Amino acid sequence: MHSTNYRAHAVEFHTMSILVDNEAGVLARVIGLFSGRGYNIESLTVAEIDAEEKLSKITIVTSGTRQVLDQIKAQLDRLVPVRSVSDLTENGDSVERELALVKVAGSGDKRVEALRIADIFRARAVDSTQDSFVFEIVGKTSKVDAFIRLMQPLGLVDVSRTGVAAIARGAEAMPCN
Amino acid sequence: MSSQPMSGAEIILTALKDQGVDVVFGYPGGVTLPIYDEIYKQNALRHILPRHEQGAMHAAEGYARSTGRPGVVLVTSGPGATNTVTGLTDAMMDSIPLVCLCGQVPTALIGNDAFQEADTTGITRHCTKHNYLVKDVGDLARVLHEAFYVATHGRPGPVVVDLPKDVITGFGAYMAPGKVHMKRYSPRTKGDKAGIEEALKILSKARKPLFYAGGGVINAGPEATQRLTELVRETGAPCTLTLMGLGAYPATDRQYVGMCGMHGTYEANMAMHDCDVMVNIGARFDDRVTGRLDAFAPNSRKIHVDIDPSSINKNVMVDVAIVGDAGLVLEDMLAIWKSRQYKLSDKALKDWWKQIDGWRSKRCLDYEQGDDGIKPQHAIQRVYELTRDRDVYVTTDVGQHQMWAAQYMLFDRPNRWMTSGGLGTMGYGLPAAMGAQIAHPDKLVVCVTSEMSFQMNLQELATIREHNLPVKILLCNNAFMGMVRQWQELFYENRYSQSFMERQPDFVSVAEAFGMTGLRADAPSEVDDAIRRMIETDGPVLLDMHVVKEENVFPMIPAGAAHNEMILGPADEEEADLAGGNGMVLA
């Protein structure tokens, strides 16, 4: 009776935006849900977005079949401090950005080449010594990945990434129950 | 706002009274002493002292399940709180509304490994619907009222409120329940009309319809069970119930085909397998019900009514999902079914019932009670038959006796059957009976248990004795962990590893040591007399019923098998070659 549709079994990556009350333990609750039920977290960011209303937004990139993704949304939705959940990938167009700080050490040609590639990627040098740079790069995850990959042979020593922050395109605010 | 500031302890007692709480199951300790001092000063709130915090939890569950009202527990910090974890998980799995208040070390000491400190909110986060750590006495009243709201609204469940000692002793304003705005948690209760219309259209065209109802109908209240009964009768379709749903539809009704699932009736499971439209109301397609998922009701369109959106499409993909309270959805279903003048095909229904009656004629629950030993089925069935004229509340422990009680005791009304379904907690039965008896002092409360489950919480005999609760305990004693032994027989070639206890305590002496009546029966001829004496003797009674040791629960769908691969009895069992099967694990 039920769909043998290949889509039902294919693993997809989705970005979910979760609006929560900024109270003690809320992040543990959300993360605990993922670990307790065996869901994946590819990336996670969280910060308060409204100090007056004490609201935080958590952005999670997760993966699973359609059934699992629907479950994740329903499970998140029934947590008491969760005000609303939006599957940005499902709901249409959204903007996703990630910031990375990339430390490259070296000298000579490699140092010049790193600077040149940073320029192409519009990465900014935010720290510099005679034999190192820290670049700041902002973009989609794929762009950040590509930049880091190119830095690898040029003396990459350290990376810090924020994880994905995402927002729906258009004039609408995320609903808040 | 109240004009006079109150102490945290006073706020707690006032909030409990304003929430309509009449009984608290609690165990005192260092940090909760100020609350106990307030309890000492008043009479409105009854306090029951169990002999272990786990006993308090299951007693509160028995109270909640038998009344429909939330059960309330009060424990101290550290070990008091950690001892509630099994009860919380049990209530979480079976959707039982509980509010559990835990003492905590003073806020200034939290995180310092203080005496009797445990990270209660951390530990219970996964086994509660929600939990709170109150850090400011000003928030206390609001949080307490919110806790009751969360426990009882939407899909019910346990809520923990962790109360540091300085919050209990601090002073703050009280706030009455009506003033609490719970805007952030508002579960949908009214079902979507379009979905209901679609569901009924599908149902009206069914040729082999089946209602499959669960604990959600009981949680929705007695009106919900009446509406279910009315709708089932209006359609003329058969109805099966889950373990948690027993009593949601009258078991003595002709349209009832018995419990479904692993040890459900042959007719219920075959009807599940063969139906063309399944209407699931308040059940969650649990693995013990569905058997092998890819063979579950393969030719059916499925309608699922559930108050919890996360239950939809979790295990089984359905064709129509209606999120809402079972009672409200059933009310709409009834109204629309009547107003649209829907009617199932007489011819189809007649054929379907003929098929079901064919399955019924296998008489899957028959057993033979010879002269040799007492069959446990017989003992349990006789308790049911000898108490039929009374309004009986039954609790069970976990294992074979639980399944036999579910099979041979018939419930025509909701809230009469208390069992640990989802978690399968041995030790649930005795304290649950205690809670049910406290809620219904004049009713007959029977605890069906076994010698092993009973020993997990037998300390509660002291509580039962202290309050002279007339709980009747039927202890089916086979000296085995019966269900473990059954699986070892079926799937591990009779290697009875750690499931046989050669030396059992003398349970009659145990009962007497606690100051209650102990009875014993060994022969089939003694069964009726012993049961009558158990029922008729005043006060608590324990009946140690020595039953046949190696009896199995049938029918049975082995784990990982399909409904139509059910084993009916010992004759079937030999053909099935179970030991060589795959996926035969107890979990």
PDB file of C-alpha atoms in Angstrom, chain B residues 149-249:
ATOM      1  CA  TYR B 149      -0.968  22.335  33.114  1.00  0.00           C
ATOM      2  CA  VAL B 150       1.813  20.617  31.172  1.00  0.00           C
ATOM      3  CA  ALA B 151       1.276  17.257  32.921  1.00  0.00           C
ATOM      4  CA  THR B 152      -2.427  17.181  32.077  1.00  0.00           C
ATOM      5  CA  HIS B 153      -2.723  18.936  28.710  1.00  0.00           C
ATOM      6  CA  GLY B 154      -1.976  17.453  25.330  1.00  0.00           C
ATOM      7  CA  ARG B 155      -0.516  13.984  25.689  1.00  0.00           C
ATOM      8  CA  PRO B 156      -0.274  13.599  29.471  1.00  0.00           C
ATOM      9  CA  GLY B 157       3.039  12.857  31.113  1.00  0.00           C
ATOM     10  CA  PRO B 158       5.261  13.344  34.147  1.00  0.00           C
ATOM     11  CA  VAL B 159       6.645  16.767  35.084  1.00  0.00           C
ATOM     12  CA  VAL B 160       9.435  17.322  37.613  1.00  0.00           C
ATOM     13  CA  VAL B 161       9.844  20.528  39.622  1.00  0.00           C
ATOM     14  CA  ASP B 162      13.221  20.756  41.349  1.00  0.00           C
ATOM     15  CA  LEU B 163      13.064  22.917  44.483  1.00  0.00           C
ATOM     16  CA  PRO B 164      16.289  24.185  46.074  1.00  0.00           C
ATOM     17  CA  LYS B 165      16.099  24.556  49.843  1.00  0.00           C
ATOM     18  CA  ASP B 166      16.510  28.353  49.776  1.00  0.00           C
ATOM     19  CA  VAL B 167      13.518  28.599  47.431  1.00  0.00           C
ATOM     20  CA  ILE B 168      11.479  26.492  49.859  1.00  0.00           C
ATOM     21  CA  THR B 169      12.442  28.715  52.795  1.00  0.00           C
ATOM     22  CA  GLY B 170      12.437  32.067  50.958  1.00  0.00           C
ATOM     23  CA  PHE B 171       9.440  34.404  50.885  1.00  0.00           C
ATOM     24  CA  GLY B 172       7.540  35.537  47.830  1.00  0.00           C
ATOM     25  CA  ALA B 173       4.130  36.344  46.398  1.00  0.00           C
ATOM     26  CA  TYR B 174       1.584  33.654  45.629  1.00  0.00           C
ATOM     27  CA  MET B 175      -0.282  33.635  42.355  1.00  0.00           C
ATOM     28  CA  ALA B 176      -3.552  31.773  41.830  1.00  0.00           C
ATOM     29  CA  PRO B 177      -3.806  29.215  38.989  1.00  0.00           C
ATOM     30  CA  GLY B 178      -6.174  31.322  36.865  1.00  0.00           C
ATOM     31  CA  LYS B 179      -3.572  34.036  36.475  1.00  0.00           C
ATOM     32  CA  VAL B 180      -1.028  31.837  34.785  1.00  0.00           C
ATOM     33  CA  HIS B 181      -0.796  32.339  31.064  1.00  0.00           C
ATOM     34  CA  MET B 182       0.518  29.291  29.305  1.00  0.00           C
ATOM     35  CA  LYS B 183       0.911  30.737  25.873  1.00  0.00           C
ATOM     36  CA  ARG B 184       3.950  28.728  24.910  1.00  0.00           C
ATOM     37  CA  TYR B 185       2.378  25.270  25.239  1.00  0.00           C
ATOM     38  CA  SER B 186      -1.020  24.900  23.622  1.00  0.00           C
ATOM     39  CA  PRO B 187      -1.471  21.476  22.073  1.00  0.00           C
ATOM     40  CA  ARG B 188      -4.139  21.099  19.460  1.00  0.00           C
ATOM     41  CA  THR B 189      -7.220  19.310  20.788  1.00  0.00           C
ATOM     42  CA  LYS B 190      -9.841  19.813  18.085  1.00  0.00           C
ATOM     43  CA  GLY B 191      -9.285  17.604  15.055  1.00  0.00           C
ATOM     44  CA  ASP B 192      -9.080  19.044  11.561  1.00  0.00           C
ATOM     45  CA  LYS B 193     -12.562  18.846   9.992  1.00  0.00           C
ATOM     46  CA  ALA B 194     -11.342  18.082   6.501  1.00  0.00           C
ATOM     47  CA  GLY B 195      -9.276  15.193   7.815  1.00  0.00           C
ATOM     48  CA  ILE B 196     -12.217  13.794   9.741  1.00  0.00           C
ATOM     49  CA  GLU B 197     -14.439  14.061   6.646  1.00  0.00           C
ATOM     50  CA  GLU B 198     -11.851  12.257   4.553  1.00  0.00           C
ATOM     51  CA  ALA B 199     -11.390   9.563   7.183  1.00  0.00           C
ATOM     52  CA  LEU B 200     -15.094   8.855   7.405  1.00  0.00           C
ATOM     53  CA  LYS B 201     -15.458   8.779   3.646  1.00  0.00           C
ATOM     54  CA  ILE B 202     -12.785   6.087   3.534  1.00  0.00           C
ATOM     55  CA  LEU B 203     -14.363   4.228   6.449  1.00  0.00           C
ATOM     56  CA  SER B 204     -17.825   4.347   4.880  1.00  0.00           C
ATOM     57  CA  LYS B 205     -16.517   2.443   1.872  1.00  0.00           C
ATOM     58  CA  ALA B 206     -14.700  -0.175   3.899  1.00  0.00           C
ATOM     59  CA  ARG B 207     -15.499  -3.821   3.416  1.00  0.00           C
ATOM     60  CA  LYS B 208     -13.322  -5.053   6.284  1.00  0.00           C
ATOM     61  CA  PRO B 209     -13.123  -2.183   8.757  1.00  0.00           C
ATOM     62  CA  LEU B 210     -11.437  -2.422  12.141  1.00  0.00           C
ATOM     63  CA  PHE B 211     -11.263  -0.025  15.076  1.00  0.00           C
ATOM     64  CA  TYR B 212      -7.981  -0.212  16.969  1.00  0.00           C
ATOM     65  CA  ALA B 213      -8.088   1.903  20.113  1.00  0.00           C
ATOM     66  CA  GLY B 214      -5.549   2.543  22.850  1.00  0.00           C
ATOM     67  CA  GLY B 215      -4.731   4.367  26.056  1.00  0.00           C
ATOM     68  CA  GLY B 216      -5.321   7.752  24.416  1.00  0.00           C
ATOM     69  CA  VAL B 217      -9.073   7.119  24.536  1.00  0.00           C
ATOM     70  CA  ILE B 218      -8.883   6.394  28.250  1.00  0.00           C
ATOM     71  CA  ASN B 219      -6.753   9.486  28.826  1.00  0.00           C
ATOM     72  CA  ALA B 220      -9.377  11.538  26.974  1.00  0.00           C
ATOM     73  CA  GLY B 221     -11.894  10.677  29.700  1.00  0.00           C
ATOM     74  CA  PRO B 222     -15.022   8.543  30.123  1.00  0.00           C
ATOM     75  CA  GLU B 223     -16.960  10.576  27.506  1.00  0.00           C
ATOM     76  CA  ALA B 224     -14.366   9.562  24.941  1.00  0.00           C
ATOM     77  CA  THR B 225     -14.875   5.872  25.698  1.00  0.00           C
ATOM     78  CA  GLN B 226     -18.648   6.319  25.437  1.00  0.00           C
ATOM     79  CA  ARG B 227     -18.271   8.006  22.072  1.00  0.00           C
ATOM     80  CA  LEU B 228     -15.953   5.269  20.865  1.00  0.00           C
ATOM     81  CA  THR B 229     -18.520   2.679  21.895  1.00  0.00           C
ATOM     82  CA  GLU B 230     -21.256   4.610  20.148  1.00  0.00           C
ATOM     83  CA  LEU B 231     -19.264   5.032  16.937  1.00  0.00           C
ATOM     84  CA  VAL B 232     -18.229   1.381  16.820  1.00  0.00           C
ATOM     85  CA  ARG B 233     -21.829   0.278  17.348  1.00  0.00           C
ATOM     86  CA  GLU B 234     -23.113   2.820  14.820  1.00  0.00           C
ATOM     87  CA  THR B 235     -20.810   1.394  12.155  1.00  0.00           C
ATOM     88  CA  GLY B 236     -21.170  -2.266  13.097  1.00  0.00           C
ATOM     89  CA  ALA B 237     -17.402  -2.780  12.735  1.00  0.00           C
ATOM     90  CA  PRO B 238     -15.213  -4.906  15.014  1.00  0.00           C
ATOM     91  CA  CYS B 239     -13.060  -3.246  17.670  1.00  0.00           C
ATOM     92  CA  THR B 240      -9.757  -4.331  19.195  1.00  0.00           C
ATOM     93  CA  LEU B 241      -7.902  -2.660  22.056  1.00  0.00           C
ATOM     94  CA  THR B 242      -4.258  -2.385  23.028  1.00  0.00           C
ATOM     95  CA  LEU B 243      -2.927  -3.410  26.433  1.00  0.00           C
ATOM     96  CA  MET B 244      -3.184   0.226  27.553  1.00  0.00           C
ATOM     97  CA  GLY B 245      -6.619   0.610  26.052  1.00  0.00           C
ATOM     98  CA  LEU B 246      -8.397  -2.198  27.904  1.00  0.00           C
ATOM     99  CA  GLY B 247     -11.689  -0.820  29.197  1.00  0.00           C
ATOM    100  CA  ALA B 248     -12.000   1.814  26.467  1.00  0.00           C
ATOM    101  CA  TYR B 249     -14.625  -0.401  24.815  1.00  0.00           C
TER     102      TYR B 249
END
